[in-house]
Amino acid sequence: MAKKQKYYVVWQGKQPGIYTDWDTCREQVQGVQGAQYKGFDTMAEAEAAIKLPYGSVVRVENGERRVESGKSTVLFIDNDGMTAIRPDAQPPLPVLDALAVDAACSGNPGIMEYQGIYISTRTRVFHYQAPKGTNNIGEFLAIVHGLSYLKKHHLDQIIYSDSVNAMSWVRQKVCKSKLPDDASTAELWDFVHRAEQWLRSNTYTTEIRKWDTDRWGEIPADFGRK
């Protein structure tokens, strides 16, 4: 009898995203303190779950994980010997010795910019602006710029992003924006293609984590335009 297909959501791990086999999912969470992950029977369920905070999707009671909402969490060791989540305790806090990235767009498309902020000191370490772009492109470029920056400077830090979409694009090494490539966006698309090429040509050990806006507030790299 064929094994039923499962879809695994990783909220917090080496590379958050959706995975279609357990071995690949395990690689993303094994050894990661506070890793957050769960299996689902359909891709639709996984895609819906990844848009929500882990604590509002999964609760653990008597050793079993169940889909519920509104539960705070604490670390425990599951049956596989990996870090998982238990309800009814203080949730983990973000790492301060880390880089936060975010983007903003005046219109969509419109004037787009992104930045990287060192969390503990709130120091801006990079910034880019394009006359026409989208927020998703900015989020994607911000993560790649952060990866490149940390590798160039030999820094072993986490990158936080609040965009699941951009994190998925980075994992796939491709920007899936539908923004037209024309005279008004040619310079931006050249930058995007260079970012994609960097991802294809480089390896990195940087851990990219989802910023938990519901628990921690706006990401430190936020432009404050909401």
PDB file of N, CA and C in Angstrom, residues 122-164:
ATOM      1  N   ARG A 122      19.437  48.643  16.566  1.00  0.00           N
ATOM      2  CA  ARG A 122      18.552  49.310  15.600  1.00  0.00           C
ATOM      3  C   ARG A 122      19.360  50.110  14.569  1.00  0.00           C
ATOM      4  N   THR A 123      20.543  49.599  14.233  1.00  0.00           N
ATOM      5  CA  THR A 123      21.404  50.234  13.237  1.00  0.00           C
ATOM      6  C   THR A 123      21.060  49.731  11.846  1.00  0.00           C
ATOM      7  N   ARG A 124      20.896  50.650  10.891  1.00  0.00           N
ATOM      8  CA  ARG A 124      20.659  50.244   9.503  1.00  0.00           C
ATOM      9  C   ARG A 124      21.978  49.806   8.885  1.00  0.00           C
ATOM     10  N   VAL A 125      21.999  48.601   8.308  1.00  0.00           N
ATOM     11  CA  VAL A 125      23.234  48.099   7.694  1.00  0.00           C
ATOM     12  C   VAL A 125      23.162  48.118   6.167  1.00  0.00           C
ATOM     13  N   PHE A 126      21.955  48.181   5.597  1.00  0.00           N
ATOM     14  CA  PHE A 126      21.834  48.399   4.150  1.00  0.00           C
ATOM     15  C   PHE A 126      20.442  48.921   3.829  1.00  0.00           C
ATOM     16  N   HIS A 127      20.338  49.539   2.649  1.00  0.00           N
ATOM     17  CA  HIS A 127      19.072  50.119   2.197  1.00  0.00           C
ATOM     18  C   HIS A 127      19.109  50.207   0.681  1.00  0.00           C
ATOM     19  N   TYR A 128      17.948  49.988   0.047  1.00  0.00           N
ATOM     20  CA  TYR A 128      17.851  50.074  -1.409  1.00  0.00           C
ATOM     21  C   TYR A 128      16.477  50.634  -1.763  1.00  0.00           C
ATOM     22  N   GLN A 129      16.429  51.449  -2.830  1.00  0.00           N
ATOM     23  CA  GLN A 129      15.156  51.998  -3.289  1.00  0.00           C
ATOM     24  C   GLN A 129      15.082  51.926  -4.807  1.00  0.00           C
ATOM     25  N   ALA A 130      13.894  51.592  -5.311  1.00  0.00           N
ATOM     26  CA  ALA A 130      13.645  51.546  -6.755  1.00  0.00           C
ATOM     27  C   ALA A 130      12.420  52.407  -7.062  1.00  0.00           C
ATOM     28  N   PRO A 131      12.402  53.087  -8.204  1.00  0.00           N
ATOM     29  CA  PRO A 131      11.272  53.964  -8.531  1.00  0.00           C
ATOM     30  C   PRO A 131       9.968  53.223  -8.784  1.00  0.00           C
ATOM     31  N   LYS A 132      10.053  51.929  -9.131  1.00  0.00           N
ATOM     32  CA  LYS A 132       8.842  51.148  -9.362  1.00  0.00           C
ATOM     33  C   LYS A 132       9.106  49.692  -9.009  1.00  0.00           C
ATOM     34  N   GLY A 133       8.270  49.156  -8.140  1.00  0.00           N
ATOM     35  CA  GLY A 133       8.440  47.773  -7.727  1.00  0.00           C
ATOM     36  C   GLY A 133       7.233  47.329  -6.926  1.00  0.00           C
ATOM     37  N   THR A 134       7.334  46.173  -6.284  1.00  0.00           N
ATOM     38  CA  THR A 134       6.265  45.661  -5.429  1.00  0.00           C
ATOM     39  C   THR A 134       6.834  45.305  -4.067  1.00  0.00           C
ATOM     40  N   ASN A 135       5.952  45.188  -3.093  1.00  0.00           N
ATOM     41  CA  ASN A 135       6.395  44.847  -1.750  1.00  0.00           C
ATOM     42  C   ASN A 135       7.031  43.457  -1.716  1.00  0.00           C
ATOM     43  N   ASN A 136       6.436  42.500  -2.447  1.00  0.00           N
ATOM     44  CA  ASN A 136       6.981  41.137  -2.449  1.00  0.00           C
ATOM     45  C   ASN A 136       8.396  41.089  -3.021  1.00  0.00           C
ATOM     46  N   ILE A 137       8.639  41.851  -4.091  1.00  0.00           N
ATOM     47  CA  ILE A 137       9.990  41.900  -4.649  1.00  0.00           C
ATOM     48  C   ILE A 137      10.951  42.488  -3.617  1.00  0.00           C
ATOM     49  N   GLY A 138      10.520  43.550  -2.944  1.00  0.00           N
ATOM     50  CA  GLY A 138      11.369  44.157  -1.921  1.00  0.00           C
ATOM     51  C   GLY A 138      11.702  43.197  -0.798  1.00  0.00           C
ATOM     52  N   GLU A 139      10.705  42.427  -0.349  1.00  0.00           N
ATOM     53  CA  GLU A 139      10.940  41.451   0.723  1.00  0.00           C
ATOM     54  C   GLU A 139      11.932  40.381   0.269  1.00  0.00           C
ATOM     55  N   PHE A 140      11.786  39.927  -0.971  1.00  0.00           N
ATOM     56  CA  PHE A 140      12.702  38.922  -1.527  1.00  0.00           C
ATOM     57  C   PHE A 140      14.123  39.468  -1.598  1.00  0.00           C
ATOM     58  N   LEU A 141      14.277  40.662  -2.185  1.00  0.00           N
ATOM     59  CA  LEU A 141      15.602  41.250  -2.326  1.00  0.00           C
ATOM     60  C   LEU A 141      16.235  41.535  -0.972  1.00  0.00           C
ATOM     61  N   ALA A 142      15.423  41.922   0.012  1.00  0.00           N
ATOM     62  CA  ALA A 142      15.960  42.225   1.336  1.00  0.00           C
ATOM     63  C   ALA A 142      16.603  40.992   1.964  1.00  0.00           C
ATOM     64  N   ILE A 143      15.948  39.833   1.817  1.00  0.00           N
ATOM     65  CA  ILE A 143      16.528  38.609   2.384  1.00  0.00           C
ATOM     66  C   ILE A 143      17.822  38.253   1.670  1.00  0.00           C
ATOM     67  N   VAL A 144      17.815  38.312   0.332  1.00  0.00           N
ATOM     68  CA  VAL A 144      19.029  37.960  -0.422  1.00  0.00           C
ATOM     69  C   VAL A 144      20.159  38.934  -0.093  1.00  0.00           C
ATOM     70  N   HIS A 145      19.839  40.223   0.002  1.00  0.00           N
ATOM     71  CA  HIS A 145      20.857  41.217   0.368  1.00  0.00           C
ATOM     72  C   HIS A 145      21.416  40.879   1.746  1.00  0.00           C
ATOM     73  N   GLY A 146      20.524  40.485   2.670  1.00  0.00           N
ATOM     74  CA  GLY A 146      20.988  40.108   4.003  1.00  0.00           C
ATOM     75  C   GLY A 146      21.897  38.894   3.975  1.00  0.00           C
ATOM     76  N   LEU A 147      21.540  37.888   3.193  1.00  0.00           N
ATOM     77  CA  LEU A 147      22.392  36.699   3.065  1.00  0.00           C
ATOM     78  C   LEU A 147      23.763  37.067   2.522  1.00  0.00           C
ATOM     79  N   SER A 148      23.771  37.899   1.478  1.00  0.00           N
ATOM     80  CA  SER A 148      25.021  38.322   0.866  1.00  0.00           C
ATOM     81  C   SER A 148      25.867  39.137   1.848  1.00  0.00           C
ATOM     82  N   TYR A 149      25.218  40.037   2.570  1.00  0.00           N
ATOM     83  CA  TYR A 149      25.923  40.891   3.534  1.00  0.00           C
ATOM     84  C   TYR A 149      26.580  40.049   4.634  1.00  0.00           C
ATOM     85  N   LEU A 150      25.824  39.126   5.209  1.00  0.00           N
ATOM     86  CA  LEU A 150      26.365  38.318   6.298  1.00  0.00           C
ATOM     87  C   LEU A 150      27.497  37.417   5.809  1.00  0.00           C
ATOM     88  N   LYS A 151      27.350  36.863   4.610  1.00  0.00           N
ATOM     89  CA  LYS A 151      28.425  36.007   4.088  1.00  0.00           C
ATOM     90  C   LYS A 151      29.674  36.824   3.791  1.00  0.00           C
ATOM     91  N   LYS A 152      29.505  37.999   3.192  1.00  0.00           N
ATOM     92  CA  LYS A 152      30.649  38.852   2.855  1.00  0.00           C
ATOM     93  C   LYS A 152      31.425  39.252   4.095  1.00  0.00           C
ATOM     94  N   HIS A 153      30.718  39.510   5.196  1.00  0.00           N
ATOM     95  CA  HIS A 153      31.360  39.977   6.423  1.00  0.00           C
ATOM     96  C   HIS A 153      31.610  38.852   7.421  1.00  0.00           C
ATOM     97  N   HIS A 154      31.416  37.608   6.984  1.00  0.00           N
ATOM     98  CA  HIS A 154      31.693  36.428   7.809  1.00  0.00           C
ATOM     99  C   HIS A 154      30.956  36.484   9.146  1.00  0.00           C
ATOM    100  N   LEU A 155      29.677  36.832   9.093  1.00  0.00           N
ATOM    101  CA  LEU A 155      28.863  36.954  10.301  1.00  0.00           C
ATOM    102  C   LEU A 155      27.900  35.772  10.405  1.00  0.00           C
ATOM    103  N   ASP A 156      27.857  35.178  11.571  1.00  0.00           N
ATOM    104  CA  ASP A 156      26.993  34.017  11.806  1.00  0.00           C
ATOM    105  C   ASP A 156      25.772  34.493  12.595  1.00  0.00           C
ATOM    106  N   GLN A 157      24.838  35.114  11.901  1.00  0.00           N
ATOM    107  CA  GLN A 157      23.647  35.656  12.548  1.00  0.00           C
ATOM    108  C   GLN A 157      22.390  35.161  11.842  1.00  0.00           C
ATOM    109  N   ILE A 158      21.288  35.254  12.537  1.00  0.00           N
ATOM    110  CA  ILE A 158      19.979  34.892  11.996  1.00  0.00           C
ATOM    111  C   ILE A 158      19.436  36.072  11.199  1.00  0.00           C
ATOM    112  N   ILE A 159      18.659  35.786  10.156  1.00  0.00           N
ATOM    113  CA  ILE A 159      17.880  36.816   9.464  1.00  0.00           C
ATOM    114  C   ILE A 159      16.409  36.599   9.797  1.00  0.00           C
ATOM    115  N   TYR A 160      15.750  37.658  10.248  1.00  0.00           N
ATOM    116  CA  TYR A 160      14.307  37.631  10.470  1.00  0.00           C
ATOM    117  C   TYR A 160      13.607  38.369   9.338  1.00  0.00           C
ATOM    118  N   SER A 161      12.536  37.754   8.814  1.00  0.00           N
ATOM    119  CA  SER A 161      11.676  38.379   7.825  1.00  0.00           C
ATOM    120  C   SER A 161      10.231  38.111   8.228  1.00  0.00           C
ATOM    121  N   ASP A 162       9.323  39.035   7.924  1.00  0.00           N
ATOM    122  CA  ASP A 162       7.917  38.778   8.230  1.00  0.00           C
ATOM    123  C   ASP A 162       7.148  38.330   6.992  1.00  0.00           C
ATOM    124  N   SER A 163       7.872  37.988   5.911  1.00  0.00           N
ATOM    125  CA  SER A 163       7.226  37.590   4.657  1.00  0.00           C
ATOM    126  C   SER A 163       7.460  36.109   4.365  1.00  0.00           C
ATOM    127  N   VAL A 164       6.426  35.291   4.581  1.00  0.00           N
ATOM    128  CA  VAL A 164       6.508  33.869   4.244  1.00  0.00           C
ATOM    129  C   VAL A 164       6.700  33.695   2.742  1.00  0.00           C
TER     130      VAL A 164
END
